[in-house]
mmCIF file of C-alpha atoms in Angstrom:
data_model
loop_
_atom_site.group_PDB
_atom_site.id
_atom_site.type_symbol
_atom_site.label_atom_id
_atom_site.label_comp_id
_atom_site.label_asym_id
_atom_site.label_seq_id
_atom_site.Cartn_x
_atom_site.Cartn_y
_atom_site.Cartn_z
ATOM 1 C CA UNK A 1 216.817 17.693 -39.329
ATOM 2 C CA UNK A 2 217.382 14.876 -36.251
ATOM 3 C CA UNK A 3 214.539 14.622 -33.761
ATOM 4 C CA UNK A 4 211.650 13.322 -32.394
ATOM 5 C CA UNK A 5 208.114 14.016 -33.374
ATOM 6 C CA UNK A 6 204.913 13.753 -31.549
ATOM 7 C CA UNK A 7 201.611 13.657 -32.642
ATOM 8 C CA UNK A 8 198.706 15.060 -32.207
ATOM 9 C CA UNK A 9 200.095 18.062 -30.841
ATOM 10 C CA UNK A 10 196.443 17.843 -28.909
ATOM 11 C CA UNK A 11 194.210 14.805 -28.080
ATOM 12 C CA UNK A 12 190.398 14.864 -27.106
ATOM 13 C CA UNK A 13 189.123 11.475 -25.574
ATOM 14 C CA UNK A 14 185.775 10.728 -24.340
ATOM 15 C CA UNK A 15 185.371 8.748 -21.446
ATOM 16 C CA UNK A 16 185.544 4.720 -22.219
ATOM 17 C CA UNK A 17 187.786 5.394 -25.119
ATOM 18 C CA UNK A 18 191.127 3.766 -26.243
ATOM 19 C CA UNK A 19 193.453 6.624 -27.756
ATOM 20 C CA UNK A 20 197.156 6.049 -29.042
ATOM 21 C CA UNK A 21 200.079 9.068 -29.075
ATOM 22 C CA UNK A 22 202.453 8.828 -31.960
ATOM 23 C CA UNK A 23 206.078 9.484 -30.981
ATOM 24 C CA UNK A 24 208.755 8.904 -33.895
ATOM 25 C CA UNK A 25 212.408 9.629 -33.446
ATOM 26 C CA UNK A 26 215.639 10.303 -36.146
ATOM 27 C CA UNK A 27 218.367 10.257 -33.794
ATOM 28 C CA UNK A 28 219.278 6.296 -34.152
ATOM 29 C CA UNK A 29 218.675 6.349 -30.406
ATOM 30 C CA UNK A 30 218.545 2.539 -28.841
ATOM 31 C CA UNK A 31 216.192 3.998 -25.895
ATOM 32 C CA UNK A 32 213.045 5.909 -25.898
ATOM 33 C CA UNK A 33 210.946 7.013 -23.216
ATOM 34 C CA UNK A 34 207.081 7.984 -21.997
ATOM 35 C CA UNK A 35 206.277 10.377 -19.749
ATOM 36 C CA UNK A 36 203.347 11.807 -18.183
ATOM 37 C CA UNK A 37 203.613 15.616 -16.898
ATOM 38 C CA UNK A 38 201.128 16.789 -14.462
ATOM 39 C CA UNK A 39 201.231 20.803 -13.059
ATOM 40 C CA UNK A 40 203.304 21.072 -10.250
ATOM 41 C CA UNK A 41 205.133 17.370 -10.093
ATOM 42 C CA UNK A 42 208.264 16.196 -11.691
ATOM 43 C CA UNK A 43 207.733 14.344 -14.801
ATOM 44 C CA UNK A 44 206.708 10.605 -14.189
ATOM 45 C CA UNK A 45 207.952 7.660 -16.314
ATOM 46 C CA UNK A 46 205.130 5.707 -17.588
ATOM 47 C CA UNK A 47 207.136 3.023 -20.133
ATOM 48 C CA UNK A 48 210.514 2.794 -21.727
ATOM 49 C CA UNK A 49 212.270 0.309 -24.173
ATOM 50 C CA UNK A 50 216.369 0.055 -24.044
ATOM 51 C CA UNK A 51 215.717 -1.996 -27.301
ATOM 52 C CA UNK A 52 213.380 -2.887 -30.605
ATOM 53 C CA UNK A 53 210.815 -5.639 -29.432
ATOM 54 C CA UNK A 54 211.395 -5.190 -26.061
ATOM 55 C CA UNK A 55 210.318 -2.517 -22.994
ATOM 56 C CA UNK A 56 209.354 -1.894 -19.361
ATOM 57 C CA UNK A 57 207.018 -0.697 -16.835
ATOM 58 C CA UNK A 58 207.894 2.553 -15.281
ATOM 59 C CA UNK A 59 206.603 3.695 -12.064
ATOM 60 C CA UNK A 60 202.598 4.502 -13.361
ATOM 61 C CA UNK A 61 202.360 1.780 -15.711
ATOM 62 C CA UNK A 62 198.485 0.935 -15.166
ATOM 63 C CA UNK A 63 196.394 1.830 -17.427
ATOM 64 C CA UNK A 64 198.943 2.509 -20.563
ATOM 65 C CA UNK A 65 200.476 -0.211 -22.681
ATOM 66 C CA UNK A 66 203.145 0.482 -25.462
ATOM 67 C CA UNK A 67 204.911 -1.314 -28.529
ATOM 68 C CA UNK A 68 208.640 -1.537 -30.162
ATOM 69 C CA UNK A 69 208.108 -2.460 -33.549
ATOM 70 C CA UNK A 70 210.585 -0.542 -35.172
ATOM 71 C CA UNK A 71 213.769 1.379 -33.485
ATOM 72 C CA UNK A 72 212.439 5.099 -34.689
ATOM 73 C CA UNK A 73 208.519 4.536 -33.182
ATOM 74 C CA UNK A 74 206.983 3.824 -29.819
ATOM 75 C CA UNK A 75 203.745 4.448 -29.554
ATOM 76 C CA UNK A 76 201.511 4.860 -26.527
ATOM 77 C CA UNK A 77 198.056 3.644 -26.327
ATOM 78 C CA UNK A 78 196.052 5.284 -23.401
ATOM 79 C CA UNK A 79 193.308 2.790 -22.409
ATOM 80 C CA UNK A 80 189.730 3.190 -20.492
ATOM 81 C CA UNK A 81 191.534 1.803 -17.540
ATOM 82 C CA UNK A 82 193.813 5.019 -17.045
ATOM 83 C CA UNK A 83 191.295 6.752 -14.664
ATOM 84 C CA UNK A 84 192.862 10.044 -14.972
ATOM 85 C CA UNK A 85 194.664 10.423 -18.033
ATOM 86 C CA UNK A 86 194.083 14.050 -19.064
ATOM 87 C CA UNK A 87 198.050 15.053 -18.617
ATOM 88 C CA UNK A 88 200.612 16.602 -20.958
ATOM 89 C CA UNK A 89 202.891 13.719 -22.306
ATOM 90 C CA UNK A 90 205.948 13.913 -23.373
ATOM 91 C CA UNK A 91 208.225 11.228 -25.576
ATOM 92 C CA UNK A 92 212.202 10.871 -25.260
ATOM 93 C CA UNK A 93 215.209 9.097 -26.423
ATOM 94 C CA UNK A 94 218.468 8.734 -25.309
ATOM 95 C CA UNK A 95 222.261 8.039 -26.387
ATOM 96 C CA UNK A 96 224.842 7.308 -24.293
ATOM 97 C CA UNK A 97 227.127 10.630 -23.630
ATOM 98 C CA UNK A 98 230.934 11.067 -23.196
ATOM 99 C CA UNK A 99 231.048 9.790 -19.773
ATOM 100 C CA UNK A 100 228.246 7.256 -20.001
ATOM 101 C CA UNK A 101 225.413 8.932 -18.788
ATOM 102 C CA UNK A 102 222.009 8.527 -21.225
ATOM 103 C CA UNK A 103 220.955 12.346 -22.023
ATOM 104 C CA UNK A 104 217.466 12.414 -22.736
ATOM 105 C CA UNK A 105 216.033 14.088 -25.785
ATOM 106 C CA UNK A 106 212.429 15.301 -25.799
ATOM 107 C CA UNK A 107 209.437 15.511 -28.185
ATOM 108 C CA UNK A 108 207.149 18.512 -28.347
ATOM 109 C CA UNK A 109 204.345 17.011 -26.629
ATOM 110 C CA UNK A 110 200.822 15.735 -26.093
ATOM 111 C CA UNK A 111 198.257 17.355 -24.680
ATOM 112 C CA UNK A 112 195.210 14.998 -23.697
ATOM 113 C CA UNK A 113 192.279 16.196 -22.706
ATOM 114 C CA UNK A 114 189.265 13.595 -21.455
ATOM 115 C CA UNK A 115 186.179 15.055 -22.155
ATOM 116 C CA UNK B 1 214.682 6.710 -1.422
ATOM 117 C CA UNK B 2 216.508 8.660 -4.691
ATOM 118 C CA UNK B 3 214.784 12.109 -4.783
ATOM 119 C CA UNK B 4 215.410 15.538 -6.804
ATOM 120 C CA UNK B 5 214.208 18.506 -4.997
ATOM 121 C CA UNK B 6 214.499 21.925 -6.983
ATOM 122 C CA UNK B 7 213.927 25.169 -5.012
ATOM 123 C CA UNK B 8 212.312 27.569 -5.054
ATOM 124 C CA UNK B 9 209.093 26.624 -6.897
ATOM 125 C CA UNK B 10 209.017 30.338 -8.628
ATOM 126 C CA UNK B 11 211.714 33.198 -8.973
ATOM 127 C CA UNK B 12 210.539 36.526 -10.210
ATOM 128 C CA UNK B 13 213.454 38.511 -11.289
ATOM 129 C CA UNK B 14 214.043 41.908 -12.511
ATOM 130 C CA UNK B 15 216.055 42.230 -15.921
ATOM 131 C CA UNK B 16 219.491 42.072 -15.417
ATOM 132 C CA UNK B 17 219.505 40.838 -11.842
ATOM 133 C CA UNK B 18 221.348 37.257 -11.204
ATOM 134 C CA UNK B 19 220.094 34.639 -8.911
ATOM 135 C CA UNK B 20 220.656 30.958 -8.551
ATOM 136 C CA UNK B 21 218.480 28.150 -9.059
ATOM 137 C CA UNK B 22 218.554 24.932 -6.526
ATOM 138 C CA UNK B 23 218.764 21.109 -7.057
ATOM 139 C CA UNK B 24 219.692 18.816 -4.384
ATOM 140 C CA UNK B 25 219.665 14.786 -4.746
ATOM 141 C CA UNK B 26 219.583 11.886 -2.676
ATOM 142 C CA UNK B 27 220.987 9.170 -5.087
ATOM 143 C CA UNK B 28 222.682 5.435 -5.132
ATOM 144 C CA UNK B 29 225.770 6.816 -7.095
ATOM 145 C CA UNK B 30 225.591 9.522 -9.456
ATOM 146 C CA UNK B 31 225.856 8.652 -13.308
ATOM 147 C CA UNK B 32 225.035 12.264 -14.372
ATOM 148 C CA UNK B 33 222.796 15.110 -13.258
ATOM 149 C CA UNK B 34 221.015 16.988 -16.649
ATOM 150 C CA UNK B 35 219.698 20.430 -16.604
ATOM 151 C CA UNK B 36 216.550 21.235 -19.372
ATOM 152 C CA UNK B 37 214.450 24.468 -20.124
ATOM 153 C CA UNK B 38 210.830 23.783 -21.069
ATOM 154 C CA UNK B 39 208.560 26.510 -22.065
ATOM 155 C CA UNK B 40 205.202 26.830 -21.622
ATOM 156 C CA UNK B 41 203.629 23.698 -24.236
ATOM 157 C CA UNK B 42 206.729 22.484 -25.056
ATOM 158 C CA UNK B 43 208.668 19.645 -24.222
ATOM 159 C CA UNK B 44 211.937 19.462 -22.057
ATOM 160 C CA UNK B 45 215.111 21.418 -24.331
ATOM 161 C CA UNK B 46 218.396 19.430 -22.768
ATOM 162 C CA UNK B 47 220.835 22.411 -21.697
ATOM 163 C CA UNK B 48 224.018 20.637 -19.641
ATOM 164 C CA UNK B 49 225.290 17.222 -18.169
ATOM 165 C CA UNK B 50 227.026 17.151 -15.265
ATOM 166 C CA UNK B 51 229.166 13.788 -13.991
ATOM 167 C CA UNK B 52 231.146 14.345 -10.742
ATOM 168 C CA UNK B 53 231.602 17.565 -8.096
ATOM 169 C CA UNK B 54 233.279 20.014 -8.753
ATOM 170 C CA UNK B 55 232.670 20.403 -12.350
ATOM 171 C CA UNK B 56 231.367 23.344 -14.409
ATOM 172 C CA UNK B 57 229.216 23.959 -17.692
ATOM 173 C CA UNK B 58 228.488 27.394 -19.017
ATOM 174 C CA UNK B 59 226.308 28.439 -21.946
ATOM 175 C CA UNK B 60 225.476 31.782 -22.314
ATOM 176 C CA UNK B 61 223.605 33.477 -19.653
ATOM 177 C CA UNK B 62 223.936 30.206 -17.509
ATOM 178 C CA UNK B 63 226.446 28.092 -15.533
ATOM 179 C CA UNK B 64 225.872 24.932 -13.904
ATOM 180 C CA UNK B 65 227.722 23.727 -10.905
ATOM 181 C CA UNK B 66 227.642 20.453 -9.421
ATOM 182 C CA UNK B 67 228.373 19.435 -5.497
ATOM 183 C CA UNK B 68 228.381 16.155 -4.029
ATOM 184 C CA UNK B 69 224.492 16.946 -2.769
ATOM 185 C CA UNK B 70 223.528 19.638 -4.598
ATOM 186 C CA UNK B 71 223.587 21.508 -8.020
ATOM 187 C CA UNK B 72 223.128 25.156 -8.643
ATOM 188 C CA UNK B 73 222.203 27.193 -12.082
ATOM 189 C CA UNK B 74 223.800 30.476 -11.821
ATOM 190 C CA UNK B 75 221.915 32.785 -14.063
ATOM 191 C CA UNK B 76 224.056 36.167 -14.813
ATOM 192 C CA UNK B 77 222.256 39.319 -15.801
ATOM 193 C CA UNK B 78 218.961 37.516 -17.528
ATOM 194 C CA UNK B 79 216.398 38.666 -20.061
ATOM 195 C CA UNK B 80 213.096 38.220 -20.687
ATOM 196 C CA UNK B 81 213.950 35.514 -22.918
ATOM 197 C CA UNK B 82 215.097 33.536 -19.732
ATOM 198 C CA UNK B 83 211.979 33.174 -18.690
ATOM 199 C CA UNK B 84 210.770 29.283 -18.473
ATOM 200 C CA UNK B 85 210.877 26.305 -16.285
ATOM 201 C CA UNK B 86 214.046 24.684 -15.291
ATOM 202 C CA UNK B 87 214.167 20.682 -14.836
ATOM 203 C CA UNK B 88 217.178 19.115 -13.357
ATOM 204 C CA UNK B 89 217.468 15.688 -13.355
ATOM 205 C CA UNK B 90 219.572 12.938 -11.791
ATOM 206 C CA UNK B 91 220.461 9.674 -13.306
ATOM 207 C CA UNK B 92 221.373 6.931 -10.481
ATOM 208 C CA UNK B 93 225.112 4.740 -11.255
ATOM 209 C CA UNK B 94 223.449 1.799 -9.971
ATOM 210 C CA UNK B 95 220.698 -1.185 -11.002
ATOM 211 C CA UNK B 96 218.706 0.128 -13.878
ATOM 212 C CA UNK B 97 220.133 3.381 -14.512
ATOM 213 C CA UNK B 98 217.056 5.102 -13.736
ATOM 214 C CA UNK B 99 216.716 8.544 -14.565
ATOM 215 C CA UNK B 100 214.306 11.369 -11.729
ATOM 216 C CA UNK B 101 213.439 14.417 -12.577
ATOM 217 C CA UNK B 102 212.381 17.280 -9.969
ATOM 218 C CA UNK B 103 209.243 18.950 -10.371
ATOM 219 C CA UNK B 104 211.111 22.616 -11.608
ATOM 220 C CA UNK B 105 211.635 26.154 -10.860
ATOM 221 C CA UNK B 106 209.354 28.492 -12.955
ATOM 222 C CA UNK B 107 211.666 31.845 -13.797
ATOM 223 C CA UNK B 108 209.951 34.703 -14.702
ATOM 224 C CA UNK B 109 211.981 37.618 -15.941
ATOM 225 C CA UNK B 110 210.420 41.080 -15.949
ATOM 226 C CA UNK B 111 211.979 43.863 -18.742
#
C-alpha cells in the first residue's frame, strides 16, 4: 500500500524538551510538507523540501527545524524554543498532477501535547 | 495578499437535504484549487483538483465547481457519513508555487 506514515500517532512533551515527529512517505514524491493545525485556522506551513538535502522555511518556521536525508523521510524536530507547540501536525507530499498543479497527500497525524 | 476564505464556519443539515459549501480566493494566478475531507483526528483525505473556471468534478454525493473568485461544493442528498470538515485550498501560478489552505467548513449531518 502507497502512503505516508506518521508517528507517534500522540506526543507528550514537557516543557524545555526537544521532541522529533516521524513522517515517512511511499509515493516517490519529490516534495513533502509540515504543517501545524490549530482549532479554528487554516492549516499553517511550518517547512517543506522540493528535494533530498535541501528545504525551506514556511511561514512559522521559529522554533522547528527539519532534515532531508533520504527522499521517503522528513522529520520534524520541535525544539524548547517553539513557545506554543501543543498543535495537531500533519505531514504531506506532493506530485505534480495532469495540469501541473502539486496535489498534496496527507499523513494521519500528530497530536502534541506540552505538558 | 493571497487568501482562502471558506463559509460558513458550520452547516447542520438534515439527511437528505443539499446545500453548498463556499470558497472564495484572492490569488496571483491560479495553478489549481484542491478540495479535502478531514475527519475528526485524521489528516486531510484529497477529494478534487480544480484548474480554470468553469470546470466541474463530481464524486459521489459531491460536485465541485470552480469560478474565477470563488468555488462551491454542491452536496446532493447527504448522509451521516458526510459529516466532516471540508478544506479547500488554492495553489498560486506564480513565484514559489505556494499552496493556502482556508480554515474549513465543519458539516454535520443529522439521520
Amino acid at each position: 500500500d502507497g502512503g505516508i506514515t506518521q508517528s507517534p500517532k500522540y506526543l507528550f512533551r514537557k516543557e524545555g524538551q526537544n521532541v522529533t515527529l516521524s513522517c515517512e512517505q511511499n509515493l516517490n514524491h519529490d516534495a513533502m510538507y509540515w504543517y501545524r493545525q490549530d482549532p479554528g485556522q487554516g492549516l499553517r506551513l511550518i517547512y517543506y523540501s522540493q528535494i533530498v538535502n535541501d528545504f525551506q522555511k514556511g511561514d512559522i518556521a521559529e522554533g522547528y527545524s527539519v532534515s532531508r536525508e533520504k527522499k521517503e523521510s522528513f522529520p520534524l524536530t520541535v525544539t524548547s524554543a517553539q513557545k506554543n507547540p501543543t498543535a495537531f501536525y500533519l505531514c504531506a507530499s506532493s506530485h505534480p498532477g495532469l495540469a501541473g498543479a502539486d496535489e498534496q497527500f496527507f499523513g494521519p497525524g500528530t497530536r502534541l501535547t506540552v505538558l | 495578499e493571497d487568501q482562502v476564505t471558506q463559509s460558513p464556519e458550520a452547516l447542520r443539515l438534515q439527511e437528505g437535504e443539499s446545500s453548498s459549501l463556499n470558497c472564495s480566493y484572492t490569488v496571483s494566478g491560479l495553478r489549481g484549487l484542491f478540495w479535502y475531507r478531514q475527519d475528526p483526528g485524521k489528516g486531510p483525505e484529497f477529494l478534487f483538483t480544480l484548474y480554470s473556471a468553469g470546470e466541474e468534478k463530481e464524486k459521489e454525493r459531491l460536485k465541485a465547481t470552480l469560478t474565477k473568485k470563488e468555488s462551491f461544493l454542491h452536496i446532493t442528498a447527504p448522509k451521516p457519513e458526510d459529516s466532516a470538515t471540508y478544506l479547500c485550498a488554492v495553489q498560486e501560478g506564480t513565484g514559489g508555487f505556494k499552496t493556502i489552505f482556508g480554515a474549513g467548513t465543519r458539516l454535520f449531518v443529522k439521520a
